[in-house]
Amino acid sequence: MSKNEEEIERLLADDSFVAWIEGSASEKEIAKWRAWLENDPARKQILKEAQSFHGEIDFKGSRRPEVDTELYRLKEAVDNFERSAERENETAIFRIHHKTSYSNVAAVILLLVTVLSIATFINPPEVYQSDSLENAPRELITATTQNGQQKALALSDGSKIILNANSSLTYPSQYTGGDLEVSLEGEAYFNIVNNPGSGKRSFSVNVPGGAVEVVGTKFNVNTYDQTTEVVLVEGRVDVKMRDRLSRVKDSYVMAPGEMSRMSLPDGTINTTRVESDMYVAWTQDKLVFDRTPLAEVAKRIKDIYGVDFQLNDYELRETLVSGSLPNNNINVFLNTLENMLERPVTNKNGVIILGEQKSETNHE
């Protein structure tokens, strides 16, 4: 962790500083922090970053936040990431970039676990000449991520994928052209380009109890529970529910800005309109909420970082969270949460407890 990050963490653990940046400080506190700021010009940047980490979050759910600007910035950041992932090896199906949070691996972060359907490898397999690809072995490779880790993957045709934490993607070690099929457990964001060849290529992501079939599109898939969520950013995808014999039970062709939930227990697909950029914010280390129940926020944290959340106060379950939050530092997250909820927050052996009367604060 850099010195600036350590300083930001220390400041956000100071109730007086938090009151100052929230505009609720006393005159004495205001004078103190103004003097602190004026004594060192470099502190202006530290203040700016601290305000960003603190986030403009409304945990009371009394109003809808101005999230449009944040969503626009997220969209621009995702587009910039996609443009920067250029090809390195034409023979490779995927190349991988690792992206791990600099904070404790038990960091509390909300991330969406999505189905990722493209081939990736760290150690390239044997390279076959084009005239022998049809006879190349069709071995499968599985790319995995751990708590707090992400992987960025690039297909040689320009397609790009980001695999979220606690996820796995299985794909063929060699790609001979034509249709491509992958399997996802967890969460991933896909940007699949149209087949550069003359024919149409089918790209399919297998998920529990169904599949997502793509031609060229940007979408996110989450398979953490028995319900798979597919959010379409642009393009077109066809979601299908299948029975144990792989027969199609239900299907739906999605439009941009829609989220389809594929329920494994009842074999149905339900679709609603959503702000799609909110569901891909995790690719840019941001969590964006819009009147989201705290219980759902806690579940997202568990899915991505493998930590449990214990809500001792029943009223907290109905608390609504709105706004954006950086997702790469557990201590900043917990301190912000404690200040905004006005409830004690403790981290005991990997279990985050809200509402418990604590004798000492332990955010390590």
Short mmCIF file of C-alpha atoms in Angstrom, two decimals:
data_model
loop_
_atom_site.label_atom_id
_atom_site.label_comp_id
_atom_site.label_asym_id
_atom_site.label_seq_id
_atom_site.Cartn_x
_atom_site.Cartn_y
_atom_site.Cartn_z
CA MET A 1 0.00 0.00 0.00
CA SER A 2 1.41 3.45 -0.95
CA LYS A 3 1.96 6.27 1.54
CA ASN A 4 -0.99 8.18 0.08
CA GLU A 5 -3.26 5.15 0.50
CA GLU A 6 -2.11 4.71 4.12
CA GLU A 7 -2.77 8.40 4.78
CA ILE A 8 -6.24 8.19 3.20
CA GLU A 9 -7.08 5.13 5.30
CA ARG A 10 -5.93 6.94 8.46
CA LEU A 11 -7.95 10.05 7.61
CA LEU A 12 -11.15 8.15 6.88
CA ALA A 13 -10.83 6.43 10.25
CA ASP A 14 -10.89 9.89 11.90
CA ASP A 15 -14.46 10.94 12.75
CA SER A 16 -13.45 14.61 12.74
CA PHE A 17 -12.08 14.38 9.18
CA VAL A 18 -15.15 12.49 7.96
CA ALA A 19 -17.41 15.13 9.50
CA TRP A 20 -15.39 17.82 7.70
CA ILE A 21 -15.70 16.30 4.23
CA GLU A 22 -19.39 15.60 4.87
CA GLY A 23 -20.01 19.24 5.83
CA SER A 24 -21.10 18.49 9.40
CA ALA A 25 -17.92 19.52 11.27
CA SER A 26 -17.80 22.06 14.08
CA GLU A 27 -16.08 25.44 13.58
CA LYS A 28 -13.08 24.17 15.53
CA GLU A 29 -12.81 21.07 13.33
CA ILE A 30 -13.19 23.14 10.16
CA ALA A 31 -10.33 25.43 11.24
CA LYS A 32 -8.18 22.41 12.07
CA TRP A 33 -8.60 20.72 8.72
CA ARG A 34 -8.29 23.92 6.70
CA ALA A 35 -4.94 24.52 8.37
CA TRP A 36 -3.94 20.93 7.63
CA LEU A 37 -4.80 21.45 3.97
CA GLU A 38 -2.99 24.78 3.64
CA ASN A 39 0.23 23.52 5.26
CA ASP A 40 1.04 21.18 2.37
CA PRO A 41 -0.12 21.67 -1.26
CA ALA A 42 0.19 17.90 -1.86
CA ARG A 43 -2.69 17.35 0.55
CA LYS A 44 -5.17 18.71 -2.00
CA GLN A 45 -4.78 15.50 -4.00
CA ILE A 46 -5.01 13.38 -0.85
CA LEU A 47 -8.23 15.20 0.08
CA LYS A 48 -9.65 14.62 -3.40
CA GLU A 49 -8.87 10.89 -3.28
CA ALA A 50 -10.22 10.58 0.26
CA GLN A 51 -13.50 12.19 -0.80
CA SER A 52 -13.68 9.76 -3.72
CA PHE A 53 -13.06 6.75 -1.46
CA HIS A 54 -15.59 7.96 1.06
CA GLY A 55 -18.18 7.98 -1.70
CA GLU A 56 -21.40 9.92 -1.93
CA ILE A 57 -23.53 7.21 -0.38
CA ASP A 58 -27.01 7.58 1.04
CA PHE A 59 -27.55 4.63 3.36
CA LYS A 60 -30.92 5.91 4.49
CA GLY A 61 -32.56 5.47 1.11
CA SER A 62 -34.50 8.71 1.51
CA ARG A 63 -33.62 10.03 -1.93
CA ARG A 64 -32.41 8.79 -5.31
CA PRO A 65 -28.74 9.89 -5.88
CA GLU A 66 -27.40 11.66 -8.92
CA VAL A 67 -25.72 8.57 -10.35
CA ASP A 68 -25.88 9.45 -14.06
CA THR A 69 -22.51 11.21 -14.04
CA GLU A 70 -20.86 8.28 -12.28
CA LEU A 71 -22.38 5.81 -14.72
CA TYR A 72 -21.12 7.87 -17.66
CA ARG A 73 -17.60 7.86 -16.22
CA LEU A 74 -17.80 4.10 -15.74
CA LYS A 75 -18.88 3.58 -19.33
CA GLU A 76 -15.98 5.69 -20.58
CA ALA A 77 -13.53 3.78 -18.36
CA VAL A 78 -14.76 0.40 -19.61
CA ASP A 79 -14.48 1.58 -23.22
CA ASN A 80 -10.94 2.82 -22.58
CA PHE A 81 -9.97 -0.54 -21.08
CA GLU A 82 -11.32 -2.38 -24.09
CA ARG A 83 -9.45 -0.15 -26.53
CA SER A 84 -6.17 -0.72 -24.66
CA ALA A 85 -6.26 -4.54 -24.88
CA GLU A 86 -4.45 -5.14 -28.18
CA ARG A 87 -3.38 -8.46 -29.65
CA GLU A 88 0.00 -9.91 -28.71
CA ASN A 89 -0.09 -13.34 -30.35
CA GLU A 90 -2.30 -14.26 -33.31
CA THR A 91 -2.03 -17.99 -32.52
CA ALA A 92 -3.33 -17.62 -29.00
CA ILE A 93 -7.01 -17.89 -28.18
CA PHE A 94 -6.57 -15.62 -25.18
CA ARG A 95 -3.96 -13.72 -23.31
CA ILE A 96 -4.45 -12.93 -19.62
CA HIS A 97 -3.78 -9.91 -17.46
CA HIS A 98 -4.06 -10.31 -13.68
CA LYS A 99 -5.72 -7.55 -11.70
CA THR A 100 -5.70 -8.05 -7.93
CA SER A 101 -6.82 -5.54 -5.32
CA TYR A 102 -3.92 -3.99 -3.39
CA SER A 103 -5.82 -4.31 -0.13
CA ASN A 104 -6.46 -7.27 2.14
CA VAL A 105 -7.81 -10.20 0.14
CA ALA A 106 -10.73 -10.25 2.51
CA ALA A 107 -11.64 -6.77 1.29
CA VAL A 108 -15.32 -6.00 1.33
CA ILE A 109 -16.26 -5.38 -2.28
CA LEU A 110 -19.37 -5.79 -4.30
CA LEU A 111 -18.76 -7.54 -7.55
CA LEU A 112 -20.97 -9.23 -10.03
CA VAL A 113 -20.08 -12.81 -10.97
CA THR A 114 -20.65 -13.33 -14.65
CA VAL A 115 -20.28 -16.09 -17.20
CA LEU A 116 -17.13 -15.75 -19.24
CA SER A 117 -16.95 -17.52 -22.58
CA ILE A 118 -13.59 -17.06 -24.23
CA ALA A 119 -10.35 -19.04 -24.31
CA THR A 120 -7.43 -17.91 -22.16
CA PHE A 121 -4.03 -19.25 -21.28
CA ILE A 122 -0.96 -18.13 -19.39
CA ASN A 123 1.43 -20.72 -20.85
CA PRO A 124 0.62 -21.03 -24.57
CA PRO A 125 0.03 -24.58 -25.77
CA GLU A 126 1.89 -26.05 -28.71
CA VAL A 127 1.40 -23.94 -31.84
CA TYR A 128 -0.08 -25.76 -34.83
CA GLN A 129 0.17 -24.64 -38.44
CA SER A 130 -3.11 -23.59 -40.04
CA ASP A 131 -3.20 -26.66 -42.27
CA SER A 132 -3.12 -28.97 -39.24
CA LEU A 133 -5.51 -27.16 -36.89
CA GLU A 134 -8.34 -29.55 -37.64
CA ASN A 135 -6.25 -32.36 -36.20
CA ALA A 136 -5.09 -30.41 -33.15
CA PRO A 137 -6.08 -31.89 -29.78
CA ARG A 138 -9.25 -30.31 -28.36
CA GLU A 139 -8.11 -30.07 -24.75
CA LEU A 140 -9.93 -27.79 -22.33
CA ILE A 141 -8.31 -25.16 -20.15
CA THR A 142 -9.85 -23.53 -17.07
CA ALA A 143 -8.93 -20.00 -15.99
CA THR A 144 -9.76 -19.26 -12.34
CA THR A 145 -9.70 -16.29 -9.98
CA GLN A 146 -9.42 -16.18 -6.19
CA ASN A 147 -10.80 -13.80 -3.54
CA GLY A 148 -10.39 -10.19 -4.68
CA GLN A 149 -8.73 -11.13 -7.98
CA GLN A 150 -9.71 -10.29 -11.55
CA LYS A 151 -8.33 -11.47 -14.90
CA ALA A 152 -8.55 -9.63 -18.21
CA LEU A 153 -8.57 -11.84 -21.30
CA ALA A 154 -8.22 -10.98 -24.98
CA LEU A 155 -9.15 -13.12 -27.98
CA SER A 156 -6.94 -12.86 -31.05
CA ASP A 157 -9.89 -11.48 -33.06
CA GLY A 158 -10.19 -8.46 -30.73
CA SER A 159 -12.85 -9.83 -28.36
CA LYS A 160 -12.24 -9.03 -24.70
CA ILE A 161 -13.40 -10.46 -21.38
CA ILE A 162 -12.91 -9.60 -17.70
CA LEU A 163 -13.29 -12.48 -15.22
CA ASN A 164 -14.42 -11.43 -11.76
CA ALA A 165 -13.31 -12.82 -8.39
CA ASN A 166 -14.10 -16.39 -7.31
CA SER A 167 -14.95 -17.37 -10.89
CA SER A 168 -13.81 -19.88 -13.49
CA LEU A 169 -13.96 -20.03 -17.28
CA THR A 170 -13.41 -23.24 -19.25
CA TYR A 171 -12.50 -23.02 -22.93
CA PRO A 172 -10.69 -25.04 -25.65
CA SER A 173 -6.89 -24.77 -25.76
CA GLN A 174 -6.97 -24.37 -29.55
CA TYR A 175 -9.40 -22.39 -31.67
CA THR A 176 -9.82 -23.61 -35.26
CA GLY A 177 -12.27 -20.93 -36.32
CA GLY A 178 -16.03 -21.05 -36.53
CA ASP A 179 -18.20 -21.57 -33.46
CA LEU A 180 -16.71 -21.14 -29.98
CA GLU A 181 -18.17 -22.54 -26.76
CA VAL A 182 -17.08 -21.80 -23.20
CA SER A 183 -18.43 -22.53 -19.70
CA LEU A 184 -18.65 -20.07 -16.83
CA GLU A 185 -19.05 -20.33 -13.07
CA GLY A 186 -19.12 -16.99 -11.30
CA GLU A 187 -19.11 -13.66 -13.12
CA ALA A 188 -17.58 -12.14 -16.24
CA TYR A 189 -17.95 -9.19 -18.59
CA PHE A 190 -17.79 -9.90 -22.34
CA ASN A 191 -17.12 -7.72 -25.35
CA ILE A 192 -17.47 -10.10 -28.31
CA VAL A 193 -16.79 -8.74 -31.78
CA ASN A 194 -18.50 -9.91 -34.94
CA ASN A 195 -16.67 -12.66 -36.78
CA PRO A 196 -14.07 -10.88 -38.95
CA GLY A 197 -14.44 -13.63 -41.57
CA SER A 198 -17.11 -13.89 -44.21
CA GLY A 199 -19.37 -16.14 -42.19
CA LYS A 200 -21.20 -15.70 -38.89
CA ARG A 201 -19.56 -17.22 -35.84
CA SER A 202 -21.57 -18.49 -32.90
CA PHE A 203 -20.18 -17.69 -29.47
CA SER A 204 -21.87 -19.59 -26.64
CA VAL A 205 -21.44 -19.32 -22.87
CA ASN A 206 -22.71 -22.34 -20.97
CA VAL A 207 -24.20 -21.59 -17.54
CA PRO A 208 -25.94 -23.85 -15.02
CA GLY A 209 -29.19 -24.98 -16.62
CA GLY A 210 -28.84 -22.93 -19.79
CA ALA A 211 -26.70 -20.97 -22.23
CA VAL A 212 -26.10 -17.47 -23.60
CA GLU A 213 -25.60 -17.37 -27.38
CA VAL A 214 -23.92 -14.36 -28.95
CA VAL A 215 -22.96 -12.93 -32.35
CA GLY A 216 -21.35 -9.59 -31.43
CA THR A 217 -22.15 -7.82 -28.17
CA LYS A 218 -21.18 -6.52 -24.72
CA PHE A 219 -22.80 -8.23 -21.76
CA ASN A 220 -22.34 -9.39 -18.16
CA VAL A 221 -23.24 -12.76 -16.64
CA ASN A 222 -23.62 -13.66 -12.95
CA THR A 223 -24.06 -17.31 -11.90
CA TYR A 224 -23.38 -17.21 -8.15
CA ASP A 225 -26.75 -18.59 -7.12
CA GLN A 226 -29.34 -20.85 -8.68
CA THR A 227 -30.45 -17.81 -10.67
CA THR A 228 -28.22 -16.69 -13.55
CA GLU A 229 -28.37 -12.97 -14.36
CA VAL A 230 -27.49 -11.71 -17.85
CA VAL A 231 -27.21 -7.95 -18.41
CA LEU A 232 -26.92 -6.74 -22.02
CA VAL A 233 -24.96 -3.51 -22.59
CA GLU A 234 -25.14 -3.46 -26.39
CA GLY A 235 -25.77 -5.83 -29.27
CA ARG A 236 -27.96 -8.91 -29.03
CA VAL A 237 -27.91 -12.17 -27.09
CA ASP A 238 -30.22 -15.17 -26.96
CA VAL A 239 -30.65 -16.70 -23.50
CA LYS A 240 -31.94 -20.25 -23.26
CA MET A 241 -33.06 -22.46 -20.38
CA ARG A 242 -32.41 -26.17 -20.87
CA ASP A 243 -33.54 -29.33 -19.14
CA ARG A 244 -31.29 -32.21 -18.13
CA LEU A 245 -31.44 -33.56 -21.68
CA SER A 246 -30.30 -30.17 -23.05
CA ARG A 247 -33.72 -29.52 -24.56
CA VAL A 248 -34.74 -25.84 -24.66
CA LYS A 249 -37.46 -25.12 -22.08
CA ASP A 250 -37.59 -21.34 -22.46
CA SER A 251 -35.73 -18.71 -24.49
CA TYR A 252 -35.60 -14.95 -24.91
CA VAL A 253 -33.79 -12.57 -27.30
CA MET A 254 -32.50 -9.66 -25.20
CA ALA A 255 -32.30 -5.99 -26.13
CA PRO A 256 -29.68 -3.54 -24.75
CA GLY A 257 -30.52 -2.28 -21.26
CA GLU A 258 -32.31 -5.48 -20.24
CA MET A 259 -31.51 -8.00 -17.52
CA SER A 260 -32.75 -11.57 -17.87
CA ARG A 261 -32.90 -13.84 -14.82
CA MET A 262 -32.73 -17.55 -15.60
CA SER A 263 -34.21 -19.44 -12.65
CA LEU A 264 -32.84 -22.96 -12.36
CA PRO A 265 -35.50 -24.28 -9.94
CA ASP A 266 -38.52 -23.42 -12.12
CA GLY A 267 -36.80 -23.26 -15.54
CA THR A 268 -38.13 -19.80 -16.48
CA ILE A 269 -36.67 -16.54 -17.78
CA ASN A 270 -37.81 -13.18 -16.38
CA THR A 271 -36.64 -9.92 -17.99
CA THR A 272 -36.63 -6.31 -16.71
CA ARG A 273 -35.15 -2.96 -17.76
CA VAL A 274 -32.02 -1.87 -15.83
CA GLU A 275 -29.17 0.65 -15.87
CA SER A 276 -26.69 -1.75 -17.47
CA ASP A 277 -23.60 0.29 -16.58
CA MET A 278 -24.29 -0.29 -12.89
CA TYR A 279 -23.82 -4.02 -13.42
CA VAL A 280 -20.42 -3.70 -15.09
CA ALA A 281 -19.03 -1.09 -12.68
CA TRP A 282 -16.98 -3.80 -10.96
CA THR A 283 -14.67 -3.94 -13.99
CA GLN A 284 -13.42 -0.46 -12.99
CA ASP A 285 -13.14 -1.10 -9.22
CA LYS A 286 -16.42 0.70 -8.56
CA LEU A 287 -19.62 -0.43 -6.91
CA VAL A 288 -22.72 1.54 -7.89
CA PHE A 289 -26.00 1.16 -6.00
CA ASP A 290 -29.44 2.63 -6.48
CA ARG A 291 -31.69 2.06 -3.46
CA THR A 292 -30.16 -1.38 -2.94
CA PRO A 293 -31.10 -3.18 0.32
CA LEU A 294 -28.12 -3.57 2.64
CA ALA A 295 -28.74 -7.32 2.76
CA GLU A 296 -28.11 -7.50 -1.02
CA VAL A 297 -24.96 -5.42 -0.63
CA ALA A 298 -23.74 -7.89 1.99
CA LYS A 299 -24.43 -10.82 -0.33
CA ARG A 300 -22.34 -9.26 -3.11
CA ILE A 301 -19.45 -8.88 -0.70
CA LYS A 302 -19.65 -12.55 0.27
CA ASP A 303 -19.77 -13.68 -3.37
CA ILE A 304 -16.64 -11.82 -4.35
CA TYR A 305 -14.45 -11.86 -1.24
CA GLY A 306 -15.58 -14.95 0.57
CA VAL A 307 -16.44 -13.07 3.77
CA ASP A 308 -19.68 -13.39 5.72
CA PHE A 309 -21.89 -10.50 6.76
CA GLN A 310 -23.92 -10.67 9.98
CA LEU A 311 -26.73 -8.12 10.37
CA ASN A 312 -27.66 -8.13 14.04
CA ASP A 313 -30.10 -5.24 13.72
CA TYR A 314 -33.19 -6.35 11.77
CA GLU A 315 -33.90 -2.77 10.67
CA LEU A 316 -30.55 -2.73 8.85
CA ARG A 317 -31.82 -5.39 6.45
CA GLU A 318 -34.26 -2.86 5.01
CA THR A 319 -31.72 -0.01 4.87
CA LEU A 320 -31.30 1.18 1.27
CA VAL A 321 -27.89 2.05 -0.16
CA SER A 322 -27.49 4.51 -3.04
CA GLY A 323 -24.38 5.93 -4.67
CA SER A 324 -20.91 4.77 -5.74
CA LEU A 325 -18.20 3.19 -3.63
CA PRO A 326 -14.58 2.28 -4.41
CA ASN A 327 -14.16 -1.47 -3.92
CA ASN A 328 -10.45 -1.92 -3.30
CA ASN A 329 -9.93 -1.27 0.42
CA ILE A 330 -11.77 -3.07 3.20
CA ASN A 331 -10.77 -0.65 5.96
CA VAL A 332 -12.04 2.38 4.06
CA PHE A 333 -15.26 0.53 3.28
CA LEU A 334 -15.86 -0.49 6.90
CA ASN A 335 -15.09 2.95 8.32
CA THR A 336 -17.38 4.61 5.79
CA LEU A 337 -20.12 2.09 6.51
CA GLU A 338 -19.83 2.60 10.26
CA ASN A 339 -20.00 6.39 9.98
CA MET A 340 -22.94 6.43 7.58
CA LEU A 341 -25.00 3.79 9.38
CA GLU A 342 -24.16 5.17 12.82
CA ARG A 343 -23.83 1.56 13.92
CA PRO A 344 -20.76 -0.33 15.14
CA VAL A 345 -19.05 -2.41 12.46
CA THR A 346 -16.55 -5.13 13.37
CA ASN A 347 -14.48 -7.67 11.49
CA LYS A 348 -14.13 -10.84 13.55
CA ASN A 349 -12.24 -13.68 11.90
CA GLY A 350 -13.53 -12.82 8.44
CA VAL A 351 -17.12 -12.16 9.58
CA ILE A 352 -18.31 -8.56 9.18
CA ILE A 353 -20.76 -7.76 11.98
CA LEU A 354 -23.12 -4.77 11.90
CA GLY A 355 -25.11 -3.63 14.89
CA GLU A 356 -23.17 -5.48 17.58
CA GLN A 357 -22.03 -3.53 20.61
CA LYS A 358 -18.27 -3.92 20.44
CA SER A 359 -15.64 -3.45 23.08
CA GLU A 360 -12.94 -2.57 20.58
CA THR A 361 -12.76 -1.87 16.87
CA ASN A 362 -10.79 -4.31 14.78
CA HIS A 363 -10.61 -3.57 11.08
CA GLU A 364 -7.55 -5.67 10.41
#
